[in-house]
Short mmCIF file of C-alpha atoms and ligand atoms in Angstrom, two decimals:
data_model
loop_
_atom_site.label_atom_id
_atom_site.label_comp_id
_atom_site.label_asym_id
_atom_site.label_seq_id
_atom_site.Cartn_x
_atom_site.Cartn_y
_atom_site.Cartn_z
CA MET A 69 23.44 21.85 77.05
CA LYS A 70 24.43 18.66 78.82
CA LEU A 71 28.09 17.83 78.51
CA SER A 72 27.23 14.19 77.84
CA GLN A 73 25.45 15.40 74.67
CA LEU A 74 27.96 18.07 73.61
CA PHE A 75 30.01 17.22 70.53
CA ALA A 76 33.39 17.86 72.14
CA LYS A 77 36.17 15.54 73.25
CA THR A 78 38.77 17.21 75.42
CA LYS A 79 42.33 15.94 75.16
CA LYS A 80 44.90 15.54 77.91
CA GLU A 81 47.86 15.52 75.57
CA THR A 82 49.15 18.61 73.86
CA PRO A 83 48.77 18.04 70.14
CA LYS A 84 51.84 18.10 67.92
CA GLU A 85 52.82 21.14 65.86
CA THR A 86 51.02 23.59 68.11
CA GLU A 87 53.46 26.44 68.60
CA VAL A 88 51.31 28.89 70.52
CA ILE A 89 49.19 28.55 73.65
CA SER A 90 45.92 29.54 71.96
CA HIS A 91 46.32 26.75 69.42
CA ARG A 92 47.14 24.25 72.18
CA TYR A 93 44.23 25.13 74.45
CA LEU A 94 41.64 25.59 71.70
CA THR A 95 42.61 22.20 70.27
CA ARG A 96 42.78 20.41 73.64
CA ALA A 97 39.41 21.82 74.69
CA ASP A 98 38.05 20.80 71.25
CA PHE A 99 36.95 24.25 70.10
CA ILE A 100 38.82 23.95 66.80
CA GLU A 101 40.72 21.41 64.74
CA GLN A 102 43.23 21.92 61.98
CA SER A 103 42.04 20.48 58.69
CA PHE A 104 45.30 21.15 56.85
CA SER A 105 47.96 23.83 57.02
CA GLY A 106 46.34 27.20 57.72
CA VAL A 107 42.77 25.88 57.46
CA TYR A 108 40.63 25.22 60.53
CA ARG A 109 37.38 23.56 61.49
CA PHE A 110 35.24 25.27 64.11
CA LEU A 111 33.56 22.65 66.30
CA PRO A 112 30.43 23.48 68.34
CA LEU A 113 32.26 25.14 71.27
CA GLY A 114 34.49 27.20 68.96
CA PHE A 115 31.57 28.16 66.76
CA ARG A 116 29.64 29.46 69.79
CA VAL A 117 32.54 31.78 70.66
CA LEU A 118 32.91 32.92 67.07
CA LYS A 119 29.17 33.76 66.89
CA LYS A 120 29.40 35.80 70.10
CA ILE A 121 32.35 37.79 68.79
CA GLU A 122 30.37 38.32 65.58
CA LYS A 123 27.38 39.58 67.57
CA ILE A 124 29.50 42.17 69.41
CA ILE A 125 31.08 43.40 66.19
CA ARG A 126 27.75 43.56 64.34
CA GLU A 127 26.18 45.58 67.19
CA GLU A 128 29.05 48.05 67.16
CA MET A 129 28.95 48.43 63.36
CA LEU A 130 25.20 49.05 63.37
CA ASN A 131 25.76 51.64 66.13
CA LEU A 132 28.08 53.50 63.76
CA GLY A 133 25.22 53.69 61.28
CA ALA A 134 26.76 51.11 58.94
CA GLN A 135 24.60 48.81 56.79
CA GLU A 136 25.40 45.12 56.45
CA MET A 137 25.91 43.44 53.08
CA TYR A 138 27.26 40.14 51.82
CA LEU A 139 29.70 40.19 48.91
CA PRO A 140 30.95 37.22 46.92
CA VAL A 141 34.04 35.17 47.77
CA LEU A 142 34.64 34.55 44.04
CA GLN A 143 35.89 37.78 42.52
CA ASN A 144 36.16 39.08 38.97
CA LYS A 145 39.75 39.30 37.70
CA ASN A 146 38.92 42.43 35.67
CA LEU A 147 38.24 44.43 38.84
CA TRP A 148 41.66 43.47 40.21
CA LEU A 149 43.26 44.42 36.88
CA GLU A 150 41.63 47.86 37.12
CA THR A 151 43.53 48.60 40.33
CA ASP A 152 46.64 46.71 39.21
CA ARG A 153 46.51 44.48 42.31
CA TRP A 154 45.97 41.14 40.49
CA GLN A 155 49.72 40.45 40.64
CA THR A 156 50.91 42.84 43.33
CA ILE A 157 48.76 42.33 46.43
CA ASP A 158 50.66 40.84 49.35
CA PRO A 159 50.10 38.09 50.49
CA PRO A 160 49.12 36.97 46.96
CA LEU A 161 45.58 36.06 45.94
CA PHE A 162 44.36 32.51 45.72
CA LYS A 163 43.51 32.11 42.05
CA LEU A 164 41.52 29.45 40.30
CA LYS A 165 40.16 28.75 36.81
CA ASP A 166 36.58 27.91 35.91
CA ARG A 167 35.77 25.36 33.19
CA HIS A 168 35.95 28.08 30.53
CA LYS A 169 39.54 28.63 31.71
CA LYS A 170 38.61 32.06 33.03
CA GLU A 171 40.65 33.16 36.03
CA ILE A 172 38.88 34.01 39.28
CA ALA A 173 40.22 35.23 42.64
CA LEU A 174 39.18 34.10 46.10
CA GLY A 175 38.72 37.40 47.92
CA SER A 176 41.31 38.45 50.47
CA THR A 177 39.75 41.91 50.72
CA HIS A 178 36.91 43.75 48.99
CA GLU A 179 38.00 47.28 48.03
CA GLU A 180 37.53 46.54 44.31
CA GLU A 181 34.12 44.91 44.80
CA ILE A 182 32.74 47.64 47.03
CA THR A 183 34.07 50.49 44.89
CA ASP A 184 32.43 48.84 41.87
CA ILE A 185 29.09 48.72 43.70
CA VAL A 186 29.32 52.30 44.90
CA ARG A 187 30.44 53.85 41.59
CA HIS A 188 27.20 52.66 39.97
CA ARG A 189 25.02 54.12 42.70
CA VAL A 190 26.47 57.26 44.26
CA LYS A 191 25.74 60.28 42.09
CA SER A 192 25.87 63.42 44.21
CA TRP A 193 27.12 64.80 47.53
CA GLN A 194 23.65 64.07 48.89
CA ASP A 195 24.36 60.30 48.63
CA LEU A 196 27.28 60.69 51.06
CA PRO A 197 28.47 59.75 53.64
CA LEU A 198 27.85 56.04 53.29
CA TYR A 199 29.02 53.16 55.51
CA LEU A 200 28.85 49.51 54.42
CA PHE A 201 30.17 46.38 56.11
CA GLN A 202 30.18 42.61 55.86
CA ILE A 203 31.30 39.63 57.92
CA GLN A 204 32.65 36.96 55.65
CA ASP A 205 35.32 34.37 54.85
CA LYS A 206 38.53 35.66 53.34
CA PHE A 207 41.48 33.85 51.80
CA ARG A 208 45.20 34.61 51.82
CA ASN A 209 47.86 32.68 49.99
CA GLU A 210 50.31 32.77 52.91
CA MET A 211 53.78 31.35 52.39
CA ARG A 212 53.81 29.97 55.92
CA ALA A 213 50.65 29.49 57.93
CA SER A 214 51.51 28.99 61.58
CA GLY A 215 50.44 29.98 65.05
CA GLY A 216 47.05 28.29 64.89
CA LEU A 217 44.27 30.80 64.27
CA LEU A 218 46.71 33.71 64.44
CA ARG A 219 47.86 33.19 60.84
CA THR A 220 45.60 31.22 58.56
CA ARG A 221 44.84 30.94 54.87
CA GLU A 222 41.07 31.00 55.36
CA PHE A 223 39.55 33.21 58.05
CA LEU A 224 36.43 35.09 59.08
CA MET A 225 36.69 38.85 58.84
CA LYS A 226 34.59 41.95 59.28
CA ASP A 227 35.33 44.65 56.73
CA LEU A 228 33.73 48.07 56.86
CA TYR A 229 34.06 50.67 54.08
CA SER A 230 33.20 54.34 54.34
CA PHE A 231 32.59 56.94 51.60
CA HIS A 232 32.80 60.69 52.13
CA ASN A 233 32.75 64.03 50.34
CA SER A 234 35.46 65.64 52.47
CA GLU A 235 38.66 64.66 54.24
CA LYS A 236 37.27 66.22 57.42
CA ASP A 237 34.19 64.02 57.33
CA LEU A 238 36.36 60.94 56.79
CA ILE A 239 38.64 61.79 59.73
CA ASN A 240 35.63 62.36 61.94
CA PHE A 241 34.27 58.91 61.07
CA TYR A 242 37.73 57.30 61.29
CA ASN A 243 37.99 58.50 64.89
CA LYS A 244 34.51 57.15 65.65
CA VAL A 245 35.58 53.75 64.31
CA LYS A 246 38.66 53.87 66.54
CA LYS A 247 36.44 54.32 69.60
CA SER A 248 34.14 51.58 68.41
CA TYR A 249 37.12 49.22 68.01
CA PHE A 250 38.27 49.90 71.56
CA ARG A 251 34.75 49.01 72.74
CA ILE A 252 34.77 45.77 70.73
CA PHE A 253 38.10 44.65 72.19
CA LYS A 254 37.02 45.62 75.69
CA ARG A 255 33.82 43.60 75.37
CA CYS A 256 35.99 40.63 74.34
CA GLY A 257 38.03 41.08 77.54
CA LEU A 258 41.03 42.73 75.90
CA LYS A 259 42.99 45.93 76.24
CA ALA A 260 44.26 46.98 72.82
CA VAL A 261 46.69 49.75 71.92
CA CYS A 262 46.30 51.73 68.71
CA VAL A 263 49.51 52.44 66.79
CA GLU A 264 50.53 54.06 63.53
CA ALA A 265 50.99 51.43 60.86
CA SER A 266 52.20 50.85 57.37
CA PRO A 267 49.26 50.59 54.92
CA GLY A 268 50.95 47.81 52.87
CA THR A 269 49.26 46.82 49.60
CA ILE A 270 45.85 48.05 50.79
CA GLY A 271 47.44 51.47 50.46
CA GLY A 272 46.10 54.92 51.18
CA LYS A 273 47.32 57.90 53.12
CA LEU A 274 47.62 56.54 56.63
CA SER A 275 46.60 53.58 58.72
CA HIS A 276 46.39 52.45 62.33
CA GLU A 277 46.65 48.99 63.83
CA PHE A 278 45.08 47.72 67.04
CA MET A 279 47.62 45.65 68.91
CA LEU A 280 47.64 43.31 71.89
CA ILE A 281 50.95 43.10 73.63
CA SER A 282 51.89 39.41 73.64
CA GLU A 283 55.02 37.30 73.20
CA ALA A 284 53.12 35.11 70.74
CA GLY A 285 52.69 38.04 68.34
CA GLU A 286 54.73 38.33 65.16
CA ASP A 287 54.46 42.12 64.95
CA LYS A 288 56.80 44.46 66.74
CA ILE A 289 55.79 47.91 67.93
CA LEU A 290 57.57 50.81 69.57
CA ILE A 291 55.63 52.57 72.31
CA CYS A 292 56.29 55.67 74.36
CA LYS A 293 55.22 55.36 77.98
CA ARG A 294 55.36 59.10 78.48
CA CYS A 295 53.05 60.45 75.75
CA GLY A 296 51.32 57.32 74.47
CA PHE A 297 52.80 57.43 70.96
CA GLY A 298 52.99 54.02 69.32
CA ALA A 299 54.00 52.73 65.91
CA ASN A 300 54.69 49.50 64.10
CA ILE A 301 58.43 49.04 63.45
CA GLU A 302 57.50 48.40 59.79
CA LYS A 303 56.26 51.98 59.65
CA VAL A 304 58.96 53.94 61.51
CA GLY A 305 62.06 51.71 61.41
CA LYS A 306 64.22 51.00 64.46
CA ILE A 307 64.15 54.46 65.98
CA LYS A 308 65.20 54.88 69.63
CA LYS A 309 63.47 58.15 70.60
CA CYS A 310 59.79 59.10 70.51
CA PRO A 311 59.17 61.47 67.57
CA LYS A 312 56.59 63.36 69.65
CA CYS A 313 58.34 63.85 73.02
CA ARG A 314 61.91 62.49 72.55
CA SER A 315 61.56 59.96 75.41
CA ASN A 316 63.01 56.46 75.03
CA LEU A 317 60.79 54.02 73.15
CA GLU A 318 60.03 50.49 74.31
CA LYS A 319 59.88 47.58 71.89
CA LYS A 320 57.09 45.02 72.34
CA ASN A 321 55.90 41.93 70.51
CA CYS A 322 52.24 42.04 69.71
CA ILE A 323 49.30 40.50 67.90
CA GLU A 324 47.47 42.67 65.39
CA VAL A 325 43.70 42.39 65.90
CA GLY A 326 42.45 45.25 63.76
CA HIS A 327 43.65 47.54 61.00
CA ILE A 328 41.98 50.72 59.76
CA PHE A 329 42.93 52.70 56.65
CA ASN A 330 42.43 56.21 55.40
CA LEU A 331 42.36 55.24 51.71
CA GLY A 332 41.87 58.77 50.45
CA ILE A 333 41.00 58.61 46.74
CA LYS A 334 43.28 55.66 45.85
CA TYR A 335 40.47 53.36 44.65
CA SER A 336 37.86 55.92 43.66
CA LYS A 337 40.30 57.72 41.36
CA ILE A 338 41.46 54.58 39.52
CA MET A 339 37.99 53.02 39.32
CA GLY A 340 36.05 56.22 38.60
CA ALA A 341 33.88 56.33 41.72
CA ARG A 342 32.86 59.99 41.62
CA TYR A 343 30.14 62.31 42.87
CA LEU A 344 28.92 65.81 42.00
CA ASP A 345 29.61 68.38 44.70
CA LYS A 346 27.27 71.26 45.64
CA ASN A 347 28.57 73.29 42.70
CA GLY A 348 27.99 70.44 40.26
CA LYS A 349 31.69 69.64 39.98
CA SER A 350 32.72 65.96 39.62
CA LYS A 351 35.09 64.68 42.33
CA PRO A 352 36.48 61.29 43.42
CA ILE A 353 34.86 59.89 46.59
CA ILE A 354 37.08 59.84 49.68
CA MET A 355 37.23 56.37 51.23
CA GLY A 356 38.20 54.52 54.38
CA CYS A 357 38.32 50.82 55.18
CA TYR A 358 38.36 49.05 58.53
CA GLY A 359 39.05 45.36 59.23
CA ILE A 360 38.89 42.96 62.16
CA GLY A 361 39.73 39.26 61.83
CA LEU A 362 37.21 37.40 64.00
CA SER A 363 38.94 34.03 64.10
CA ARG A 364 42.28 35.64 64.91
CA LEU A 365 40.57 37.70 67.61
CA MET A 366 39.31 34.49 69.20
CA ALA A 367 42.86 33.11 69.37
CA ALA A 368 44.20 36.45 70.60
CA VAL A 369 41.76 36.38 73.52
CA VAL A 370 43.19 33.00 74.55
CA GLU A 371 46.79 34.25 74.18
CA ILE A 372 46.02 37.04 76.63
CA ASN A 373 43.48 35.40 78.96
CA HIS A 374 44.63 31.99 80.15
CA ASP A 375 46.49 30.30 83.00
CA LYS A 376 48.29 26.99 83.51
CA LYS A 377 45.01 25.10 83.52
CA GLY A 378 43.35 26.49 80.42
CA ILE A 379 41.36 29.28 78.85
CA ILE A 380 39.64 32.12 80.76
CA TRP A 381 36.83 33.56 78.59
CA SER A 382 35.28 36.88 79.39
CA LYS A 383 31.54 36.89 80.02
CA GLU A 384 30.37 38.19 76.65
CA ILE A 385 32.21 35.72 74.43
CA SER A 386 32.26 32.60 76.58
CA PRO A 387 30.59 29.62 74.86
CA PHE A 388 28.33 29.29 77.94
CA ASP A 389 27.59 31.52 80.95
CA ILE A 390 27.86 28.85 83.63
CA HIS A 391 29.62 25.50 83.93
CA LEU A 392 27.43 23.43 86.25
CA ILE A 393 28.98 20.35 87.83
CA GLU A 394 27.33 17.61 89.86
CA ILE A 395 29.55 15.51 92.09
CA GLY A 396 28.30 12.10 93.14
CA GLY A 397 25.14 12.34 91.10
CA GLY A 398 24.22 8.74 90.39
CA GLN A 399 20.99 7.54 88.81
CA GLU A 400 18.04 9.47 90.23
CA ASN A 401 19.57 10.45 93.56
CA LYS A 402 19.05 13.77 95.34
CA ILE A 403 22.18 15.37 93.92
CA LYS A 404 21.13 14.55 90.36
CA ASN A 405 17.57 15.77 90.94
CA GLU A 406 18.68 19.07 92.48
CA THR A 407 21.21 19.69 89.71
CA GLU A 408 18.64 18.92 87.01
CA LYS A 409 16.23 21.33 88.69
CA LEU A 410 18.80 24.12 88.89
CA TYR A 411 19.85 23.50 85.27
CA LYS A 412 16.24 23.90 84.11
CA ASN A 413 15.62 26.98 86.27
CA LEU A 414 18.72 28.79 85.04
CA GLY A 415 17.85 27.88 81.45
CA ARG A 416 14.36 29.33 81.90
CA GLU A 417 15.96 32.63 82.88
CA GLY A 418 17.92 32.71 79.63
CA ILE A 419 21.23 31.74 81.21
CA GLU A 420 23.31 29.44 79.02
CA VAL A 421 24.43 26.53 81.16
CA LEU A 422 26.83 23.74 80.30
CA TYR A 423 25.85 20.95 82.68
CA ASP A 424 28.47 18.28 83.33
CA ASP A 425 26.15 15.33 83.90
CA ARG A 426 28.79 12.75 82.97
CA ASP A 427 29.62 9.80 85.18
CA LYS A 428 33.16 11.00 85.89
CA SER A 429 35.23 11.90 88.93
CA ALA A 430 35.17 15.39 90.42
CA GLY A 431 38.84 15.77 89.45
CA GLU A 432 38.20 14.99 85.78
CA LYS A 433 35.25 17.37 85.68
CA PHE A 434 37.24 20.22 87.23
CA VAL A 435 40.12 19.71 84.80
CA ASP A 436 37.75 19.97 81.83
CA ALA A 437 35.97 23.01 83.31
CA ASP A 438 39.28 24.84 83.78
CA LEU A 439 40.43 23.92 80.27
CA MET A 440 37.20 25.11 78.60
CA GLY A 441 37.30 28.37 80.52
CA ILE A 442 33.66 29.26 81.16
CA PRO A 443 33.81 32.20 83.62
CA ILE A 444 31.50 30.82 86.36
CA ARG A 445 31.61 27.32 87.82
CA ILE A 446 28.82 26.00 90.04
CA VAL A 447 29.28 22.73 91.91
CA ILE A 448 26.57 20.68 93.63
CA SER A 449 27.63 17.83 95.91
CA GLU A 450 26.39 15.99 98.97
CA LYS A 451 28.42 18.39 101.10
CA THR A 452 26.89 21.54 99.60
CA LEU A 453 23.37 20.10 99.71
CA GLU A 454 23.64 19.54 103.46
CA LYS A 455 23.54 23.33 103.72
CA ASN A 456 21.04 23.73 100.84
CA CYS A 457 23.86 25.42 98.98
CA VAL A 458 25.90 25.28 95.81
CA GLU A 459 29.54 26.23 95.49
CA VAL A 460 30.28 29.15 93.15
CA LYS A 461 33.75 29.86 91.78
CA LYS A 462 34.93 32.31 89.15
CA ARG A 463 37.39 30.90 86.63
CA ASP A 464 39.87 33.73 87.22
CA GLN A 465 39.74 33.56 91.04
CA GLU A 466 40.64 30.95 93.64
CA LYS A 467 37.96 32.00 96.10
CA VAL A 468 34.94 29.70 96.46
CA ARG A 469 31.59 30.92 97.79
CA LEU A 470 28.66 28.96 99.16
CA VAL A 471 25.33 30.30 97.90
CA LYS A 472 21.84 29.08 98.84
CA ILE A 473 20.26 27.18 95.95
CA ASP A 474 17.07 29.26 96.06
CA GLN A 475 19.19 32.47 95.94
CA ILE A 476 21.24 31.52 92.93
CA SER A 477 19.04 33.22 90.34
CA ASN A 478 19.37 36.53 92.26
CA TYR A 479 23.10 36.04 92.75
CA LYS A 480 25.27 38.67 91.09
CA PHE A 481 28.03 36.77 89.36
ZN1 LIG B 239 56.45 60.25 73.53
#
């Protein structure tokens, strides 16, 4: 993609009402734009990142043996009445009326929907275990939407649900999902910690949250450096000593990027999702559910990985692989021709290149490159061409290397 063609206008000024760094940088680099409070537009650069995060999550879910589905945003009130969550879920549901004055909910989660689907299909122990997931828009009627993509009223989320015929089988799968979540966050360039959490109005027996330690986060956790114990303050209260090893606990602000729940039989019991065991006895299905907010994850990456100049994407979720800059490339001169040639060659090899072909100063181009945060920057100028070279710089390092143009496709970035 040539930058002159890209639908993105970077801004020098920090926009108003941006409280956190991710909101500031993502807006200034034109990845996202607020439409109104808690509702965001994803522009081409932001959408590319979102799609890459989605790809990682989908791959990891399929690796767990889960099957992808797509459930409706508009949800039947009767299902929510069955579980008594129509009035009680927190944050509350967005509700609307159709032209017959029938009430409908905009889904904030899908336990009712999925349990309804499964109760009509699973008959015996032989139908279990079963793992189903979707990646879809969700809605929350937040009192106060702030912090850019960290707390929104409409957001993209992956939700996975699992169905088992024994607690042991559920715990086994629950632990596999934990490992899978660590892989997802690692591939996004993050180091998450997993802590005990309060299940809230999703409910169930126990839950764990995946947290990124960050001042921008609204959650507070207590962690033990000695044994690795961690818990959300909501869950354990303001205790001073580790319940496992009695060491002093440390309090940290953090951003929640994933939450997994051992639901037990909470939904299957109320909604009658049952199976026949090996002895022909009817039992409620044991369930788990596992969420990751993709749009929040994108903001969380920026909260963790940035510097004074802008964003620093990790390789797998960067909107492009390489930011290619020509300096002094006028109409049809050697610099322009060489850069065009390199751009085409890299593209042929499947490398996604953002080529800054604009008629702007080197300074302006570097500022935009640093703000957008693509991990590799390649510069071609008269000076580098004298040595048949390009200049390669990683976004997270100061060091600049000269690499021969004809070696660049073999170069290990
Ligand atoms: Zn401890």
